[in-house]
Every structure is written in C-alpha cells, then in structure tokens.
PDB file of C-alpha atoms and ligand atoms in Angstrom:
ATOM      1  CA  UNK A   1      95.748  78.400 107.925  1.00 54.00           C
ATOM      2  CA  UNK A   2      95.439  82.567 109.463  1.00 62.00           C
ATOM      3  CA  UNK A   3      92.844  83.401 110.528  1.00 63.00           C
ATOM      4  CA  UNK A   4      93.120  86.606 107.809  1.00 62.00           C
ATOM      5  CA  UNK A   5      93.932  83.677 104.971  1.00 67.00           C
ATOM      6  CA  UNK A   6      90.988  82.536 106.230  1.00 70.00           C
ATOM      7  CA  UNK A   7      88.964  85.584 105.853  1.00 70.00           C
ATOM      8  CA  UNK A   8      90.624  86.668 102.611  1.00 70.00           C
ATOM      9  CA  UNK A   9      89.866  83.470 101.031  1.00 87.00           C
ATOM     10  CA  UNK A  10      86.548  83.391 102.024  1.00 92.00           C
ATOM     11  CA  UNK A  11      86.069  87.127 100.255  1.00 92.00           C
ATOM     12  CA  UNK A  12      88.335  86.500  97.008  1.00 92.00           C
ATOM     13  CA  UNK A  13      85.088  83.012  97.122  1.00 93.00           C
ATOM     14  CA  UNK A  14      82.278  85.418  97.330  1.00 95.00           C
ATOM     15  CA  UNK A  15      83.865  88.393  94.908  1.00 96.00           C
ATOM     16  CA  UNK A  16      84.364  85.308  91.889  1.00 94.00           C
ATOM     17  CA  UNK A  17      80.668  83.578  93.318  1.00 96.00           C
ATOM     18  CA  UNK A  18      79.230  87.803  92.706  1.00 98.00           C
ATOM     19  CA  UNK A  19      81.264  88.572  90.001  1.00 98.00           C
ATOM     20  CA  UNK A  20      82.232  85.538  88.025  1.00 97.00           C
ATOM     21  CA  UNK A  21      83.097  87.671  84.542  1.00 97.00           C
ATOM     22  CA  UNK A  22      85.214  90.286  84.041  1.00 97.00           C
ATOM     23  CA  UNK A  23      84.637  93.422  81.411  1.00 96.00           C
ATOM     24  CA  UNK A  24      85.197  91.212  78.391  1.00 96.00           C
ATOM     25  CA  UNK A  25      87.222  87.163  77.613  1.00 96.00           C
ATOM     26  CA  UNK A  26      90.042  88.966  75.981  1.00 97.00           C
ATOM     27  CA  UNK A  27      90.816  89.730  79.628  1.00 97.00           C
ATOM     28  CA  UNK A  28      91.854  86.572  80.775  1.00 97.00           C
ATOM     29  CA  UNK A  29      93.084  86.149  76.692  1.00 98.00           C
ATOM     30  CA  UNK A  30      95.032  88.594  77.575  1.00 98.00           C
ATOM     31  CA  UNK A  31      96.402  88.285  81.587  1.00 97.00           C
ATOM     32  CA  UNK A  32      97.557  84.182  80.468  1.00 97.00           C
ATOM     33  CA  UNK A  33      99.651  86.439  77.641  1.00 97.00           C
ATOM     34  CA  UNK A  34     101.265  88.122  80.796  1.00 97.00           C
ATOM     35  CA  UNK A  35     101.893  85.216  82.043  1.00 96.00           C
ATOM     36  CA  UNK A  36     103.895  83.272  79.401  1.00 97.00           C
ATOM     37  CA  UNK A  37     105.872  86.939  79.623  1.00 97.00           C
ATOM     38  CA  UNK A  38     106.211  85.279  83.520  1.00 97.00           C
ATOM     39  CA  UNK A  39     104.792  89.100  84.157  1.00 95.00           C
ATOM     40  CA  UNK A  40     101.433  87.906  85.511  1.00 91.00           C
ATOM     41  CA  UNK A  41     102.121  88.994  89.066  1.00 91.00           C
ATOM     42  CA  UNK A  42     102.717  92.540  87.703  1.00 94.00           C
ATOM     43  CA  UNK A  43      99.312  92.252  85.765  1.00 94.00           C
ATOM     44  CA  UNK A  44      96.000  94.410  87.959  1.00 96.00           C
ATOM     45  CA  UNK A  45      94.275  91.222  89.432  1.00 96.00           C
ATOM     46  CA  UNK A  46      90.093  90.972  88.293  1.00 97.00           C
ATOM     47  CA  UNK A  47      89.101  93.622  91.987  1.00 97.00           C
ATOM     48  CA  UNK A  48      91.809  96.221  90.544  1.00 98.00           C
ATOM     49  CA  UNK A  49      90.232  96.227  87.253  1.00 98.00           C
ATOM     50  CA  UNK A  50      86.654  96.302  88.686  1.00 98.00           C
ATOM     51  CA  UNK A  51      88.073  99.395  91.434  1.00 98.00           C
ATOM     52  CA  UNK A  52      88.975 101.392  87.621  1.00 98.00           C
ATOM     53  CA  UNK A  53      86.167  99.883  86.101  1.00 98.00           C
ATOM     54  CA  UNK A  54      83.860 101.750  88.731  1.00 98.00           C
ATOM     55  CA  UNK A  55      85.134 104.719  88.754  1.00 98.00           C
ATOM     56  CA  UNK A  56      85.832 105.532  84.657  1.00 98.00           C
ATOM     57  CA  UNK A  57      82.309 104.476  84.351  1.00 98.00           C
ATOM     58  CA  UNK A  58      81.032 106.669  86.554  1.00 97.00           C
ATOM     59  CA  UNK A  59      83.111 109.986  85.863  1.00 97.00           C
ATOM     60  CA  UNK A  60      81.070 109.122  82.154  1.00 98.00           C
ATOM     61  CA  UNK A  61      85.318 109.680  80.830  1.00 98.00           C
ATOM     62  CA  UNK A  62      85.294 108.862  76.911  1.00 98.00           C
ATOM     63  CA  UNK A  63      89.153 110.248  76.045  1.00 98.00           C
ATOM     64  CA  UNK A  64      91.430 107.899  78.829  1.00 99.00           C
ATOM     65  CA  UNK A  65      95.402 107.005  78.774  1.00 99.00           C
ATOM     66  CA  UNK A  66      96.927 104.343  80.230  1.00 99.00           C
ATOM     67  CA  UNK A  67     100.821 104.390  81.322  1.00 99.00           C
ATOM     68  CA  UNK A  68     102.341 100.643  81.299  1.00 98.00           C
ATOM     69  CA  UNK A  69     100.197  98.090  78.831  1.00 98.00           C
ATOM     70  CA  UNK A  70     101.535  95.078  79.696  1.00 98.00           C
ATOM     71  CA  UNK A  71      99.731  92.474  77.044  1.00 98.00           C
ATOM     72  CA  UNK A  72      96.938  94.720  77.390  1.00 98.00           C
ATOM     73  CA  UNK A  73      94.040  92.964  79.457  1.00 98.00           C
ATOM     74  CA  UNK A  74      93.695  96.366  81.742  1.00 98.00           C
ATOM     75  CA  UNK A  75      93.608  98.247  78.597  1.00 98.00           C
ATOM     76  CA  UNK A  76      90.787  96.436  77.473  1.00 97.00           C
ATOM     77  CA  UNK A  77      88.744  96.511  81.066  1.00 98.00           C
ATOM     78  CA  UNK A  78      89.330 100.629  80.691  1.00 98.00           C
ATOM     79  CA  UNK A  79      87.698 100.585  76.958  1.00 97.00           C
ATOM     80  CA  UNK A  80      84.561  98.519  78.502  1.00 97.00           C
ATOM     81  CA  UNK A  81      84.150 100.924  80.957  1.00 98.00           C
ATOM     82  CA  UNK A  82      84.113 104.200  78.599  1.00 98.00           C
ATOM     83  CA  UNK A  83      81.158 105.517  77.245  1.00 97.00           C
ATOM     84  CA  UNK A  84      80.391 104.860  73.597  1.00 96.00           C
ATOM     85  CA  UNK A  85      82.815 105.927  71.025  1.00 96.00           C
ATOM     86  CA  UNK A  86      85.518 106.279  74.058  1.00 97.00           C
ATOM     87  CA  UNK A  87      89.584 106.621  72.713  1.00 98.00           C
ATOM     88  CA  UNK A  88      92.152 105.211  75.095  1.00 98.00           C
ATOM     89  CA  UNK A  89      95.872 105.497  74.023  1.00 99.00           C
ATOM     90  CA  UNK A  90      98.060 103.904  75.560  1.00 99.00           C
ATOM     91  CA  UNK A  91     101.920 103.328  76.167  1.00 99.00           C
ATOM     92  CA  UNK A  92     104.672 100.682  76.556  1.00 98.00           C
ATOM     93  CA  UNK A  93     107.840 100.778  76.098  1.00 98.00           C
ATOM     94  CA  UNK A  94     108.718  96.811  76.035  1.00 98.00           C
ATOM     95  CA  UNK A  95     107.937  95.372  72.605  1.00 98.00           C
ATOM     96  CA  UNK A  96     107.325  91.944  72.820  1.00 98.00           C
ATOM     97  CA  UNK A  97     105.079  92.906  75.578  1.00 98.00           C
ATOM     98  CA  UNK A  98     103.330  96.040  73.508  1.00 98.00           C
ATOM     99  CA  UNK A  99     103.115  92.887  70.310  1.00 98.00           C
ATOM    100  CA  UNK A 100     101.279  90.639  72.811  1.00 98.00           C
ATOM    101  CA  UNK A 101      99.065  93.852  72.897  1.00 98.00           C
ATOM    102  CA  UNK A 102      98.118  95.092  69.723  1.00 98.00           C
ATOM    103  CA  UNK A 103      97.363  91.409  68.900  1.00 98.00           C
ATOM    104  CA  UNK A 104      94.564  91.501  71.697  1.00 98.00           C
ATOM    105  CA  UNK A 105      93.165  95.095  70.321  1.00 97.00           C
ATOM    106  CA  UNK A 106      93.140  94.057  67.039  1.00 96.00           C
ATOM    107  CA  UNK A 107      90.785  90.460  68.533  1.00 96.00           C
ATOM    108  CA  UNK A 108      88.761  93.644  70.499  1.00 96.00           C
ATOM    109  CA  UNK A 109      88.068  95.856  67.518  1.00 96.00           C
ATOM    110  CA  UNK A 110      87.185  92.825  65.322  1.00 94.00           C
ATOM    111  CA  UNK A 111      84.327  92.167  68.304  1.00 87.00           C
ATOM    112  CA  UNK A 112      83.273  95.529  69.500  1.00 61.00           C
ATOM    113  CA  UNK A 113      84.031  97.792  67.431  1.00 57.00           C
ATOM    114  CA  UNK A 114      81.017  97.675  64.991  1.00 54.00           C
ATOM    115  CA  UNK A 115      78.359  98.869  67.859  1.00 64.00           C
ATOM    116  CA  UNK A 116      80.337 101.201  70.487  1.00 88.00           C
ATOM    117  CA  UNK A 117      83.322 102.621  68.732  1.00 93.00           C
ATOM    118  CA  UNK A 118      85.386 102.130  71.055  1.00 95.00           C
ATOM    119  CA  UNK A 119      88.927 102.339  70.194  1.00 96.00           C
ATOM    120  CA  UNK A 120      92.600 101.215  72.256  1.00 97.00           C
ATOM    121  CA  UNK A 121      95.464 103.043  70.487  1.00 98.00           C
ATOM    122  CA  UNK A 122      98.750 101.298  71.292  1.00 98.00           C
ATOM    123  CA  UNK A 123     101.862 103.683  71.482  1.00 98.00           C
ATOM    124  CA  UNK A 124     104.819 101.731  71.520  1.00 98.00           C
ATOM    125  CA  UNK A 125     108.086 103.767  73.158  1.00 98.00           C
ATOM    126  CA  UNK A 126     108.711 105.714  76.425  1.00 98.00           C
ATOM    127  CA  UNK A 127     105.332 107.965  77.825  1.00 98.00           C
ATOM    128  CA  UNK A 128     107.279 110.683  79.153  1.00 98.00           C
ATOM    129  CA  UNK A 129     109.119 111.311  75.802  1.00 98.00           C
ATOM    130  CA  UNK A 130     105.608 110.204  73.577  1.00 98.00           C
ATOM    131  CA  UNK A 131     103.152 111.956  75.243  1.00 98.00           C
ATOM    132  CA  UNK A 132     102.834 114.780  73.858  1.00 98.00           C
ATOM    133  CA  UNK A 133     102.752 113.250  70.499  1.00 98.00           C
ATOM    134  CA  UNK A 134      98.574 112.936  72.287  1.00 98.00           C
ATOM    135  CA  UNK A 135      98.126 116.745  73.791  1.00 98.00           C
ATOM    136  CA  UNK A 136      96.213 117.482  70.309  1.00 98.00           C
ATOM    137  CA  UNK A 137      93.707 114.393  70.846  1.00 98.00           C
ATOM    138  CA  UNK A 138      93.364 116.208  75.262  1.00 98.00           C
ATOM    139  CA  UNK A 139      92.393 117.652  77.400  1.00 98.00           C
ATOM    140  CA  UNK A 140      90.998 114.225  78.751  1.00 99.00           C
ATOM    141  CA  UNK A 141      88.760 112.616  81.402  1.00 99.00           C
ATOM    142  CA  UNK A 142      91.739 110.089  83.205  1.00 99.00           C
ATOM    143  CA  UNK A 143      94.972 108.047  82.915  1.00 99.00           C
ATOM    144  CA  UNK A 144      95.652 105.368  84.718  1.00 99.00           C
ATOM    145  CA  UNK A 145      99.834 104.481  85.752  1.00 99.00           C
ATOM    146  CA  UNK A 146     101.264 102.465  85.511  1.00 98.00           C
ATOM    147  CA  UNK A 147     104.406 102.041  84.102  1.00 98.00           C
ATOM    148  CA  UNK A 148     108.123 102.734  84.611  1.00 98.00           C
ATOM    149  CA  UNK A 149     108.581 104.020  89.170  1.00 98.00           C
ATOM    150  CA  UNK A 150     111.016 106.295  89.082  1.00 98.00           C
ATOM    151  CA  UNK A 151     108.638 108.416  86.054  1.00 98.00           C
ATOM    152  CA  UNK A 152     105.433 108.829  87.926  1.00 98.00           C
ATOM    153  CA  UNK A 153     105.992 112.678  88.340  1.00 99.00           C
ATOM    154  CA  UNK A 154     106.934 113.119  85.086  1.00 99.00           C
ATOM    155  CA  UNK A 155     103.489 111.444  84.052  1.00 99.00           C
ATOM    156  CA  UNK A 156     101.834 113.768  86.642  1.00 99.00           C
ATOM    157  CA  UNK A 157     103.492 116.690  85.949  1.00 99.00           C
ATOM    158  CA  UNK A 158     101.660 116.392  82.132  1.00 99.00           C
ATOM    159  CA  UNK A 159      98.229 114.605  83.691  1.00 99.00           C
ATOM    160  CA  UNK A 160      98.251 118.287  85.543  1.00 98.00           C
ATOM    161  CA  UNK A 161      98.156 120.333  82.172  1.00 98.00           C
ATOM    162  CA  UNK A 162      96.554 117.196  79.942  1.00 98.00           C
ATOM    163  CA  UNK A 163      93.855 116.440  82.603  1.00 98.00           C
ATOM    164  CA  UNK A 164      89.611 118.213  82.605  1.00 98.00           C
ATOM    165  CA  UNK A 165      88.909 119.558  85.764  1.00 98.00           C
ATOM    166  CA  UNK A 166      86.772 116.174  87.318  1.00 98.00           C
ATOM    167  CA  UNK A 167      89.404 113.766  85.421  1.00 98.00           C
ATOM    168  CA  UNK A 168      91.380 110.411  87.441  1.00 98.00           C
ATOM    169  CA  UNK A 169      94.113 110.492  88.642  1.00 99.00           C
ATOM    170  CA  UNK A 170      94.803 106.698  89.398  1.00 99.00           C
ATOM    171  CA  UNK A 171      98.456 104.791  90.727  1.00 98.00           C
ATOM    172  CA  UNK A 172      98.900 101.272  90.740  1.00 98.00           C
ATOM    173  CA  UNK A 173     101.864 100.756  93.304  1.00 98.00           C
ATOM    174  CA  UNK A 174     102.501 103.552  95.213  1.00 98.00           C
ATOM    175  CA  UNK A 175     103.342 101.544  98.074  1.00 96.00           C
ATOM    176  CA  UNK A 176     106.558  99.697  95.831  1.00 96.00           C
ATOM    177  CA  UNK A 177     106.136  96.790  98.469  1.00 93.00           C
ATOM    178  CA  UNK A 178     106.322  98.518 101.890  1.00 93.00           C
ATOM    179  CA  UNK A 179     109.432 100.126 101.378  1.00 94.00           C
ATOM    180  CA  UNK A 180     106.617 103.930 100.427  1.00 95.00           C
ATOM    181  CA  UNK A 181     105.086 102.721 104.218  1.00 94.00           C
ATOM    182  CA  UNK A 182     108.028 102.322 105.679  1.00 91.00           C
ATOM    183  CA  UNK A 183     108.820  99.121 106.001  1.00 89.00           C
ATOM    184  CA  UNK A 184     113.248  98.321 105.565  1.00 77.00           C
ATOM    185  CA  UNK A 185     112.810  94.700 103.971  1.00 71.00           C
ATOM    186  CA  UNK A 186     112.219  95.503 100.703  1.00 62.00           C
ATOM    187  CA  UNK A 187     115.636  96.583  98.926  1.00 73.00           C
ATOM    188  CA  UNK A 188     114.069  95.920  95.446  1.00 88.00           C
ATOM    189  CA  UNK A 189     113.425  98.811  94.427  1.00 93.00           C
ATOM    190  CA  UNK A 190     115.508 101.725  95.008  1.00 94.00           C
ATOM    191  CA  UNK A 191     115.381 104.950  96.909  1.00 94.00           C
ATOM    192  CA  UNK A 192     115.507 107.226  93.930  1.00 96.00           C
ATOM    193  CA  UNK A 193     111.924 105.125  93.189  1.00 96.00           C
ATOM    194  CA  UNK A 194     110.662 105.275  96.740  1.00 96.00           C
ATOM    195  CA  UNK A 195     111.207 109.108  97.029  1.00 97.00           C
ATOM    196  CA  UNK A 196     109.527 109.927  93.693  1.00 98.00           C
ATOM    197  CA  UNK A 197     106.229 107.575  94.927  1.00 98.00           C
ATOM    198  CA  UNK A 198     106.421 109.904  98.398  1.00 98.00           C
ATOM    199  CA  UNK A 199     106.483 112.945  96.256  1.00 98.00           C
ATOM    200  CA  UNK A 200     103.986 111.704  93.908  1.00 99.00           C
ATOM    201  CA  UNK A 201     101.471 110.809  96.999  1.00 98.00           C
ATOM    202  CA  UNK A 202     101.674 113.856  98.724  1.00 98.00           C
ATOM    203  CA  UNK A 203     101.103 115.734  95.398  1.00 99.00           C
ATOM    204  CA  UNK A 204      98.253 114.646  94.813  1.00 99.00           C
ATOM    205  CA  UNK A 205      96.598 114.178  98.546  1.00 98.00           C
ATOM    206  CA  UNK A 206      96.879 118.551  98.155  1.00 98.00           C
ATOM    207  CA  UNK A 207      93.179 118.765  99.133  1.00 98.00           C
ATOM    208  CA  UNK A 208      93.309 122.263  97.178  1.00 98.00           C
ATOM    209  CA  UNK A 209      94.051 120.614  94.019  1.00 98.00           C
ATOM    210  CA  UNK A 210      92.756 117.168  94.281  1.00 98.00           C
ATOM    211  CA  UNK A 211      89.723 115.357  95.884  1.00 98.00           C
ATOM    212  CA  UNK A 212      91.833 111.373  96.816  1.00 98.00           C
ATOM    213  CA  UNK A 213      92.544 108.298  98.831  1.00 98.00           C
ATOM    214  CA  UNK A 214      94.432 105.386  99.041  1.00 98.00           C
ATOM    215  CA  UNK A 215      93.329 102.538  98.813  1.00 98.00           C
ATOM    216  CA  UNK A 216      94.841  99.670 100.707  1.00 96.00           C
ATOM    217  CA  UNK A 217      95.001  97.696  97.764  1.00 95.00           C
ATOM    218  CA  UNK A 218      97.789  94.526  97.877  1.00 92.00           C
ATOM    219  CA  UNK A 219     100.021  96.862  95.760  1.00 93.00           C
ATOM    220  CA  UNK A 220      98.489  99.888  96.996  1.00 97.00           C
ATOM    221  CA  UNK A 221      96.246 102.612  94.822  1.00 98.00           C
ATOM    222  CA  UNK A 222      95.955 106.481  94.265  1.00 98.00           C
ATOM    223  CA  UNK A 223      92.546 107.874  93.209  1.00 98.00           C
ATOM    224  CA  UNK A 224      92.521 111.121  92.302  1.00 98.00           C
ATOM    225  CA  UNK A 225      89.970 113.668  91.082  1.00 98.00           C
ATOM    226  CA  UNK A 226      91.125 116.920  89.505  1.00 98.00           C
ATOM    227  CA  UNK A 227      89.551 119.853  91.381  1.00 98.00           C
ATOM    228  CA  UNK A 228      91.085 122.713  89.149  1.00 96.00           C
TER     229      UNK A 228
HETATM  230  C1  DHB B 301     106.512  95.805  89.578  1.00 70.78           C
HETATM  231  C2  DHB B 301     105.414  96.595  88.643  1.00 70.78           C
HETATM  232  C3  DHB B 301     103.705  96.794  88.593  1.00 70.78           C
HETATM  233  O1  DHB B 301     102.947  97.607  88.308  1.00 70.78           O
HETATM  234  C4  DHB B 301     102.740  96.440  89.409  1.00 70.78           C
HETATM  235  O2  DHB B 301     101.930  95.973  89.243  1.00 70.78           O
HETATM  236  C5  DHB B 301     104.035  95.275  90.312  1.00 70.78           C
HETATM  237  C6  DHB B 301     105.452  95.021  90.549  1.00 70.78           C
HETATM  238  C7  DHB B 301     107.474  96.034  88.932  1.00 70.78           C
HETATM  239  O3  DHB B 301     107.778  96.895  88.302  1.00 70.78           O
HETATM  240  O4  DHB B 301     107.974  95.383  90.441  1.00 70.78           O
HETATM  241 MG1   MG B 302     101.024  97.879  88.628  1.00 70.78          MG
END
C-alpha cells in the first residue's frame, strides 16, 4: 500500500469515527437509489456534503437553488442546513432520477415539515430554461451547481442576477477529472466542456466580484461568496 493510501484510509476512518451520521437518514436511502442507477460515483460524498452544509449554515441561508438533483441526497443535506422554514428549489433533467428524488422528498416532508417547515421543490426539466420560473421567489442566498458541465457559465449568468450580496456559489467537478488542470489523459470531457469550466472558474476567481477558493476535493469544488 502506498503511503498516500494509508494516509487516506486513516483520514477516512477518522472522519467516519467523528461523523458517524449524515444530516438525515434519508441521505443514505437516496445514495442507495443512486447506486441502483449505477450513479453512486457522481453523488456527492459525505465529506463534500458536509462542506456544503457548513457553508450554508454559516451564511444563514434560507432560500437556496441546486442544479442537478440526481436522487436527492445533496438536496436533503442542503435543506437540513438551511434556517427554519428554509426553501430549496432543485432542478433535474432525467425523469427516472427525478421520480426517485421526489419519493425521498415526499418522505422528507412527512418527516420534518411539521417542526422545521423546510421544503424541497423539485423542478423537472432543463435548468437553463426553467430557472426563470423561480425568479419571483428571489433573491436567493445561494446556489449549488452540479448539472450539465457545458452550461456552468449560463447557470452563473443567472446566479449573478438572482443571488443576494453575500450569496454562496458552489460548483462541483470544476477540475473535470483533471482535464481543466491540463492533464492530457482525460478524453471523457469535450473541449467545449473544458473551456466552459475554465471560464467558470476564472469568472469566480475575480476578486472584485467574489471572495472564493478552489477546494482540492477529488472532483474539485469551487466555493465563492458574491461581494456585490
Ligand atoms: C459527472 C458528473 C458529476 O456531477 C460528478 O460529480 C462526476 C461525474 C459526469 O457527468 O461524468
Ligand atoms: Mg458532481
């Protein structure tokens, strides 16, 4: 075993020992549904979800948007991190994933709405087309972008107009498996996806508009606070 693997497994072991539970038991149920679709690999990990939850609670967010629901694990994490009566609007294009996610959300509402008032609104369809339909609910306190990798800059255009000052913009997969970093053996992503993701990162790195950083998670996580 390489030394890095030893360190990683020690870290993983320690992480799980101090965080034995996720935000809600429905997170595990949702990940199981992702696994049944063969999509567990693109579901946010416990560690990544906890980064999101910590930032969302730290910013006292009440109204949040997610692009790319999959089966709802991250949505439940986001919802549990919002203030009481917080609302999440989450967008999913794939009908099978949306159906599985809606089951999780129905269970979530029957379990928790009575005491926390938190709600998850699932929007089925292409987020670029559907985001305007929720604008009257804004301005929003943050957005988590994890959808179509070639549309990240369009999601960002929308966020710039519909998030409050101090709002959070968090993007998953911003390294595109290493392609964005210039690693050449990644043919999985198209030149368009790579150029869009580089532009997305560069726009959020602008210190006049954002305080931000790249977190070197396995997939790369962009974390930005909107300054204006
Ligand atoms: C892919 C998408 C994701 O959101 C992710 O976290 C990993 C991979 C993909 O489309 O390949
Ligand atoms: Mg992702």
